[in-house]
Amino acid sequence: MAEQTVVIASKAGLHARPAALFTQAAARSGLVVRIAKGAMGPVDAASILQVMTLGAALGDTVTLSVEGPDEDRVLDELVTMLATDLDAVQS
């Protein structure tokens, strides 16, 4: 299992659009991806409802864990997403 902490960079935190982009990427990976914030979690990172219940705001630290083949690459991609202001990214 690969695990890393990351600081949320989206101005709105993990709400609405940033949460949707992140959970879609976690689901596409096909791996077991979990996210935790402090004493909350870990929760399924592919579930937008579970991710939003963490209430992760700008500047909060979360811990991501990924299990499965190619877990290091997937972890790097997801960490990069969370370290980016996803509200500023054009789709």
Coordinates of C-alpha atoms in Angstrom, one line a residue:
M1 CA 0.0 0.0 0.0
A2 CA 1.3 3.4 -1.0
E3 CA 0.4 6.3 1.3
Q4 CA 1.2 10.1 1.3
T5 CA -0.1 13.2 3.0
V6 CA -0.9 16.3 0.9
V7 CA -2.2 19.8 1.6
I8 CA -5.5 20.7 -0.2
A9 CA -4.8 23.5 -2.7
S10 CA -8.3 24.2 -4.1
K11 CA -9.8 27.4 -2.8
A12 CA -13.1 25.7 -2.2
G13 CA -11.5 22.7 -0.6
L14 CA -12.9 19.3 -1.5
H15 CA -16.4 20.5 -2.3
A16 CA -18.4 20.4 -5.6
R17 CA -16.2 20.6 -8.7
P18 CA -12.8 19.7 -7.0
A19 CA -14.4 16.8 -5.2
A20 CA -16.0 15.6 -8.4
L21 CA -12.8 15.7 -10.4
F22 CA -10.8 14.0 -7.6
T23 CA -13.4 11.2 -7.0
Q24 CA -13.7 10.5 -10.8
A25 CA -9.9 10.1 -11.1
A26 CA -9.9 7.8 -8.1
A27 CA -12.7 5.7 -9.6
R28 CA -11.0 5.6 -13.0
S29 CA -7.9 4.1 -11.4
G30 CA -9.7 0.9 -10.6
L31 CA -7.6 0.6 -7.4
V32 CA -8.6 0.8 -3.8
V33 CA -8.1 4.5 -2.9
R34 CA -8.9 5.9 0.5
I35 CA -8.6 9.4 1.9
A36 CA -8.5 10.5 5.5
K37 CA -8.4 13.9 7.3
G38 CA -7.3 13.9 10.9
A39 CA -9.4 11.6 13.0
M40 CA -12.0 11.4 10.2
G41 CA -11.9 8.6 7.6
P42 CA -10.4 6.8 5.9
V43 CA -13.3 6.9 3.4
D44 CA -13.7 5.6 -0.2
A45 CA -12.0 8.3 -2.4
A46 CA -14.2 7.3 -5.3
S47 CA -17.3 8.3 -3.5
I48 CA -18.1 12.0 -3.8
L49 CA -20.5 11.9 -0.8
Q50 CA -17.9 10.2 1.5
V51 CA -15.2 12.6 0.3
M52 CA -17.3 15.7 1.0
T53 CA -18.2 14.5 4.5
L54 CA -14.5 15.0 5.4
G55 CA -15.0 18.7 5.1
A56 CA -11.5 19.2 3.7
A57 CA -10.8 22.9 3.2
L58 CA -8.0 24.9 1.6
G59 CA -4.8 24.3 3.6
D60 CA -6.1 21.1 5.3
T61 CA -3.8 18.1 5.3
V62 CA -5.3 14.8 4.1
T63 CA -3.8 11.3 3.8
L64 CA -4.2 9.3 0.7
S65 CA -3.6 5.6 0.4
V66 CA -3.7 3.4 -2.7
E67 CA -3.7 -0.4 -3.0
G68 CA -3.2 -2.4 -6.1
P69 CA -1.0 -2.7 -9.2
D70 CA 0.8 0.6 -10.2
E71 CA -0.2 2.1 -6.9
D72 CA 2.8 4.5 -6.7
R73 CA 1.9 6.1 -10.1
V74 CA -1.8 6.4 -9.2
L75 CA -0.9 7.9 -5.8
D76 CA 1.4 10.5 -7.5
E77 CA -1.4 11.5 -9.9
L78 CA -4.0 11.9 -7.1
V79 CA -1.6 13.8 -4.9
T80 CA -0.8 16.2 -7.7
M81 CA -4.5 16.8 -8.2
L82 CA -5.1 17.6 -4.6
A83 CA -2.0 19.9 -4.6
T84 CA -3.5 21.9 -7.5
D85 CA -6.3 24.4 -7.3
L86 CA -8.9 22.3 -9.2
D87 CA -11.3 25.3 -9.4
A88 CA -8.8 27.0 -11.6
V89 CA -8.3 24.1 -14.0
Q90 CA -10.2 24.3 -17.2
S91 CA -12.0 21.1 -18.3

